[in-house]
CSV table of C-alpha atoms in Angstrom, one decimal:
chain,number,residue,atom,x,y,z
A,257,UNK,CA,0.0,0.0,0.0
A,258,UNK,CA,1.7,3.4,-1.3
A,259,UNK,CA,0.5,7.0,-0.8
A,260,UNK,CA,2.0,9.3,-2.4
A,261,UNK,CA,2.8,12.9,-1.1
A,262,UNK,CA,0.8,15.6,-2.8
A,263,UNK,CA,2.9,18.5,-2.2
A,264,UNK,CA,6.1,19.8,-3.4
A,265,UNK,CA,9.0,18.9,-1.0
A,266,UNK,CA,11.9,21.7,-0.5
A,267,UNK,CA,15.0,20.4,1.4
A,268,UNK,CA,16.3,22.7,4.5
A,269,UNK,CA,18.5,22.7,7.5
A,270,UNK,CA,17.3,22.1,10.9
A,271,UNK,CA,18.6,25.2,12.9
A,272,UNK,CA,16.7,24.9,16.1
A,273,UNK,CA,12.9,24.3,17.7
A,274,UNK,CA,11.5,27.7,18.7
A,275,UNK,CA,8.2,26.1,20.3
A,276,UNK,CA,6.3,23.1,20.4
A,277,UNK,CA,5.0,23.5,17.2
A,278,UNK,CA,7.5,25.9,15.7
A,279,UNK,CA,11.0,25.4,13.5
A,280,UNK,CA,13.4,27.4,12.3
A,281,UNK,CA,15.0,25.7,9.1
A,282,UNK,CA,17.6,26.8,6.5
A,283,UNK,CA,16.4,26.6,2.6
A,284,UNK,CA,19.3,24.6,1.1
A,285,UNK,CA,18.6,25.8,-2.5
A,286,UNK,CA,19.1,29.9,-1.2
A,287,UNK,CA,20.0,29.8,2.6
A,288,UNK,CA,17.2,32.1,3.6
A,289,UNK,CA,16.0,31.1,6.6
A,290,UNK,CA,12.0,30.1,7.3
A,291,UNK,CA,10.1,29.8,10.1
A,292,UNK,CA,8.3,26.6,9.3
A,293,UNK,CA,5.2,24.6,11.6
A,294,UNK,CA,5.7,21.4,12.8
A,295,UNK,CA,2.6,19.2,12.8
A,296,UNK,CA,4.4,16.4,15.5
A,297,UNK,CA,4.2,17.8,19.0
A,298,UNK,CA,6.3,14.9,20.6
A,299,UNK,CA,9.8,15.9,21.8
A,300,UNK,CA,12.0,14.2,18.9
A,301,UNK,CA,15.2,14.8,20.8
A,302,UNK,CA,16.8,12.8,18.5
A,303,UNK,CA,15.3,13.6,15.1
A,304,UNK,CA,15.2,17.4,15.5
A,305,UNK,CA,19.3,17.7,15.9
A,306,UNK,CA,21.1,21.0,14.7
A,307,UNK,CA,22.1,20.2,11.0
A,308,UNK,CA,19.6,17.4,10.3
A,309,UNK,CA,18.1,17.9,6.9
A,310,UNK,CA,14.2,18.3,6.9
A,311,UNK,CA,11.8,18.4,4.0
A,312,UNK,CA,9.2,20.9,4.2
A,313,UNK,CA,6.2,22.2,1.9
A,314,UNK,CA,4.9,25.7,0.8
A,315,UNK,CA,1.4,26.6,1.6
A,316,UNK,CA,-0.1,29.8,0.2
A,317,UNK,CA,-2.8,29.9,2.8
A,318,UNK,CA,-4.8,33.5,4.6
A,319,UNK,CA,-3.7,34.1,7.9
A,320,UNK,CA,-1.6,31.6,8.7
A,321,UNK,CA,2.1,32.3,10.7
A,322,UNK,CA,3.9,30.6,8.6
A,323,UNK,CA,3.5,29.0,5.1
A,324,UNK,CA,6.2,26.3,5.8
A,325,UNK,CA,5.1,22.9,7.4
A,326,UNK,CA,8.2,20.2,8.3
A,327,UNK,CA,7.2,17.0,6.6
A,328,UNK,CA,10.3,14.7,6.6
A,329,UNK,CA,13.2,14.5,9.0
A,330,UNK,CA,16.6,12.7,8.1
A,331,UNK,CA,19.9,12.1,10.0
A,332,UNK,CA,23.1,13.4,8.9
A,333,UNK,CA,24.6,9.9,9.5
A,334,UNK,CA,21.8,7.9,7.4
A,335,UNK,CA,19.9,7.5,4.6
A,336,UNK,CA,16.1,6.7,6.5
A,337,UNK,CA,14.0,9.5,6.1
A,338,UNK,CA,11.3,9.7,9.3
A,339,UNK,CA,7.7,11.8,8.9
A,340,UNK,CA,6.9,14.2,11.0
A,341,UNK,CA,3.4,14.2,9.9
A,342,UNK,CA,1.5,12.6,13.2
A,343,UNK,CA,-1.7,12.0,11.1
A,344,UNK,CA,0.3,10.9,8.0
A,345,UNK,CA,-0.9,7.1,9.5
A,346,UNK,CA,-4.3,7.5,9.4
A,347,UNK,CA,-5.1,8.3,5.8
A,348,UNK,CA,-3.0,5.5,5.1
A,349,UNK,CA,-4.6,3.0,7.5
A,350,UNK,CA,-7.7,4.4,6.2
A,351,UNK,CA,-6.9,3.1,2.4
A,352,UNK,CA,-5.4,-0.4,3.4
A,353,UNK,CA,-8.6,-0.5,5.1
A,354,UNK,CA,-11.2,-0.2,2.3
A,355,UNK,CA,-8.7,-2.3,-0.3
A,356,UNK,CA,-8.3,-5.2,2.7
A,357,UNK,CA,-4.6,-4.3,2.8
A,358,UNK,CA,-4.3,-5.4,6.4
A,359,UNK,CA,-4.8,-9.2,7.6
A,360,UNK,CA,-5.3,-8.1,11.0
A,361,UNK,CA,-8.3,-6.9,10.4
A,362,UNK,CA,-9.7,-8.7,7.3
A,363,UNK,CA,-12.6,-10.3,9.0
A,364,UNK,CA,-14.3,-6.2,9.0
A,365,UNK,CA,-15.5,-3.9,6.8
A,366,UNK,CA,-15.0,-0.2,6.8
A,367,UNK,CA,-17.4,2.2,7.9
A,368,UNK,CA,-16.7,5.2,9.0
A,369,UNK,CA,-13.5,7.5,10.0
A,370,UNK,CA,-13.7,9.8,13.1
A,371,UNK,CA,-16.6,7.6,14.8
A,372,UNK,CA,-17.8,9.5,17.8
A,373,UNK,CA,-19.1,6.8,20.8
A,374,UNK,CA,-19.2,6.7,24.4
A,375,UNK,CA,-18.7,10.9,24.4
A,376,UNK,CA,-14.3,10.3,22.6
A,377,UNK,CA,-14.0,10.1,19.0
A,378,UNK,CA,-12.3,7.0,17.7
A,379,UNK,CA,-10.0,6.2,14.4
A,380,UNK,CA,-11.8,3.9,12.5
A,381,UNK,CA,-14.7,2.1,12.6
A,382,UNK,CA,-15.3,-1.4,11.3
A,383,UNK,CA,-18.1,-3.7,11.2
A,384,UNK,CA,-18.6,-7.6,10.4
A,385,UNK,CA,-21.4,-9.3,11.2
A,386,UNK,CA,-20.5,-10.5,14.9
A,387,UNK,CA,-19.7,-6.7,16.4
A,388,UNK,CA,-18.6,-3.5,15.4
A,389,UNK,CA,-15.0,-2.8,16.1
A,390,UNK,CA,-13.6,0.4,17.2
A,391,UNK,CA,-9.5,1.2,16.0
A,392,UNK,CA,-7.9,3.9,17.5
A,393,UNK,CA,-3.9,4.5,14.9
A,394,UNK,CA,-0.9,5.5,17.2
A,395,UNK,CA,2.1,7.1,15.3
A,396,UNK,CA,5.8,5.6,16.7
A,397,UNK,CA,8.5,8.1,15.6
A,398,UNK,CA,11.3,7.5,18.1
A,399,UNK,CA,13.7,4.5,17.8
A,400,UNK,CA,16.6,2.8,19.8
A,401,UNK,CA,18.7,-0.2,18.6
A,402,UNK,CA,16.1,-0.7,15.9
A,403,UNK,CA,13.4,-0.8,18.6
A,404,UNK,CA,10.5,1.6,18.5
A,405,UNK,CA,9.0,3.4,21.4
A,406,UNK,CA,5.8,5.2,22.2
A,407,UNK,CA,5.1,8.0,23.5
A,408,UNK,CA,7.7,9.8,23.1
A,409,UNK,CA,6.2,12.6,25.4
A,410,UNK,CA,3.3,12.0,28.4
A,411,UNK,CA,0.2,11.6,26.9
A,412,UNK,CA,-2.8,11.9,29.2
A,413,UNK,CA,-4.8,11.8,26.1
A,414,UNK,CA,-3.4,8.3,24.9
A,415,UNK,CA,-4.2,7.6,28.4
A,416,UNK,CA,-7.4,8.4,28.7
A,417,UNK,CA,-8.0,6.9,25.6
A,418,UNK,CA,-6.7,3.4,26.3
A,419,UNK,CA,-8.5,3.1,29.4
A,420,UNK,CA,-11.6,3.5,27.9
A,421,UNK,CA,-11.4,1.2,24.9
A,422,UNK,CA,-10.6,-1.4,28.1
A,423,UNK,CA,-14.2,-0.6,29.2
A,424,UNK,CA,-15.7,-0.8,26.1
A,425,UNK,CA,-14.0,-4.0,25.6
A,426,UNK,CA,-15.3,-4.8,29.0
A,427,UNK,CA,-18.8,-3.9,27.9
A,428,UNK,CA,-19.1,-6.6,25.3
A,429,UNK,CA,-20.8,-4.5,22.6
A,430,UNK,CA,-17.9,-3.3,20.6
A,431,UNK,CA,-14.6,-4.8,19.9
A,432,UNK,CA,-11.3,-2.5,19.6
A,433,UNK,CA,-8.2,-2.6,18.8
A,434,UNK,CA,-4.9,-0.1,18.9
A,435,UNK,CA,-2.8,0.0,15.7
A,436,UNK,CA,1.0,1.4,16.0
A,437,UNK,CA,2.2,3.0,12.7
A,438,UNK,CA,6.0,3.4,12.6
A,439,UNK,CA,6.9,6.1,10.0
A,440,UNK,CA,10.1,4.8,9.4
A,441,UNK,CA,11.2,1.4,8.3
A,442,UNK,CA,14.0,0.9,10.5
A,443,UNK,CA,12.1,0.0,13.3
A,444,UNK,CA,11.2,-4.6,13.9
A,445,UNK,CA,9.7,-4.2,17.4
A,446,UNK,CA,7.6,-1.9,18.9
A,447,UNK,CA,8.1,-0.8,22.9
A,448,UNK,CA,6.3,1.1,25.4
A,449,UNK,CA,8.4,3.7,26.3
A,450,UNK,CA,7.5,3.4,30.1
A,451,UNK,CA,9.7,5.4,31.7
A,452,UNK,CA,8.2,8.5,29.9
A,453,UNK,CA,4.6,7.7,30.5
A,454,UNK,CA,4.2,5.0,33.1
A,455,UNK,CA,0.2,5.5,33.7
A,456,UNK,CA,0.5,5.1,29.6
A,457,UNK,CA,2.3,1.9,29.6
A,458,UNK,CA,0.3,0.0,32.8
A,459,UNK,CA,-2.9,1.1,30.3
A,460,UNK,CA,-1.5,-0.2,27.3
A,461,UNK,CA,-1.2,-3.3,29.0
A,462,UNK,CA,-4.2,-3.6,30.9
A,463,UNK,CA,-6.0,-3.2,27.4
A,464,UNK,CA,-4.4,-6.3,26.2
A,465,UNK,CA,-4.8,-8.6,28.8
A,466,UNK,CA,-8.7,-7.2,28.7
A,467,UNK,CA,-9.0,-8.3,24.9
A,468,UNK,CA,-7.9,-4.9,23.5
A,469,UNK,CA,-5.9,-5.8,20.3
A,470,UNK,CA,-2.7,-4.1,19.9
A,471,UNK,CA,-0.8,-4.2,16.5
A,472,UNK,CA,1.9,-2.8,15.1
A,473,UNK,CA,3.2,-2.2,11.1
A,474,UNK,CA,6.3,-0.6,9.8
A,475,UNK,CA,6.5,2.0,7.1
A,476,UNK,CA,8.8,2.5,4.3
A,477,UNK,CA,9.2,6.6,3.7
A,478,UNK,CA,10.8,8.4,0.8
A,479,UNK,CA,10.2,11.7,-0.9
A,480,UNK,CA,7.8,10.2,-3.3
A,481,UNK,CA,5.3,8.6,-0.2
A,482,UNK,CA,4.9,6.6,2.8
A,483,UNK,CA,4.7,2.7,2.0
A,484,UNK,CA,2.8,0.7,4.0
A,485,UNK,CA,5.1,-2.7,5.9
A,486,UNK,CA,5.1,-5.9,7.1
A,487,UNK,CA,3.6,-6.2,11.0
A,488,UNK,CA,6.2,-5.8,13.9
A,489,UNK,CA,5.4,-7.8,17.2
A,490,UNK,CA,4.3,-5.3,20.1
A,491,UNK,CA,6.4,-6.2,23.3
A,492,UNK,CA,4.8,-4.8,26.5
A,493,UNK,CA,6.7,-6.5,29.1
């Protein structure tokens, strides 16, 4: 499964993260520098390093700060580029879903995406005809010895969220499931990064021993598009 990128990609020089959602980047081609949004808001401590090249795109759009947005993030000592697009996943989940990319989840049909139940807004949902399944898409950035880790920042959200797909589970009525999307393809296990988010990581795995299913899938990115990859085991413990 390959999406391709719509916009024009421009390279640049990483100079240094202003705010949580702001960049200040080099343009290779002329060196003027551009203040440039940044749609990830985890920390990427080790993506976002003075001198990494990133790949932004122009947006001619009324009112906005800045018409710059960071897309792709490499490191000066290799050639794996790494999104920085945090719903990047989701569009892509959302294709594999309707062409029955994804094995996992076969058995179900798609519905619906941004499915509002039980007062949060889920992913996806699916449907067979057993019981409706709920799938909420996580996006793993940050990697160690070819492991990935999420979060990468406390997420009370994530939280919050993962606690109540356990009582839904609970409830009988709905199935669900959490689906881990590594944007990079150097990643063959997925981690939870517990000693940034321990109430995260004791949820995660409360889920799963509930019935929540928990997934994960590498990515393959270039500058052309994000390809979908082959599962990756989810270790917990």
């Amino acid at each position: 499964m390959f999406i391709p990128f719509q916009d024009q990609l421009y390279e640049t020089v990483f100079i240094e993260r202003v705010n949580r959602f702001i960049l200040s980047c080099k343009l290779s081609s002329n060196g003027e520098v551009i203040t440039v949004h940044l749609p990830d808001p985890g920390r990427l401590k080790e993506l976002l390093v003075k001198g990494n090249i990133v790949y932004v795109s122009y947006h001619e759009v009324p009112h906005r700060k800045t018409k710059w947005t960071a897309q792709l993030v490499k490191k000066r000592d290799a050639d794996r580029l790494v999104s920085l697009r945090s719903t990047l996943p989701n569009g892509l989940i959302e294709e594999a879903l309707k062409q029955k990319k994804l094995p996992e989840f076969e058995p179900y049909s798609f519905v619906q995406r941004e499915f509002t139940y039980g007062g949060s807004r889920w992913d996806f949902l699916l449907e067979n005809n057993k019981a409706p399944y709920l799938l909420e898409v996580k996006s793993v950035t940050m990697e160690k010895d070819g492991k990935g880790y999420f979060p990468d920042a406390p997420t009370k959200r994530g939280t919050k969220h993962v606690k109540h797909l356990t009582k839904i589970t609970r409830e009988g009525i709905y199935k669900t499931g959490i689906l881990f999307v590594c944007q990079r393809s150097d990643i063959d296990e997925v981690r939870v990064a517990d000693w940034i988010d321990l109430q995260f990581a004791e949820a995660l795995g409360q889920a799963r021993e509930t019935g929540v299913d928990v997934y994960a899938r590498s990515c393959y990115i270039s500058l052309e598009g994000i390809t979908l990859n082959q599962p990756v085991p989810v270790q917990l413990t």
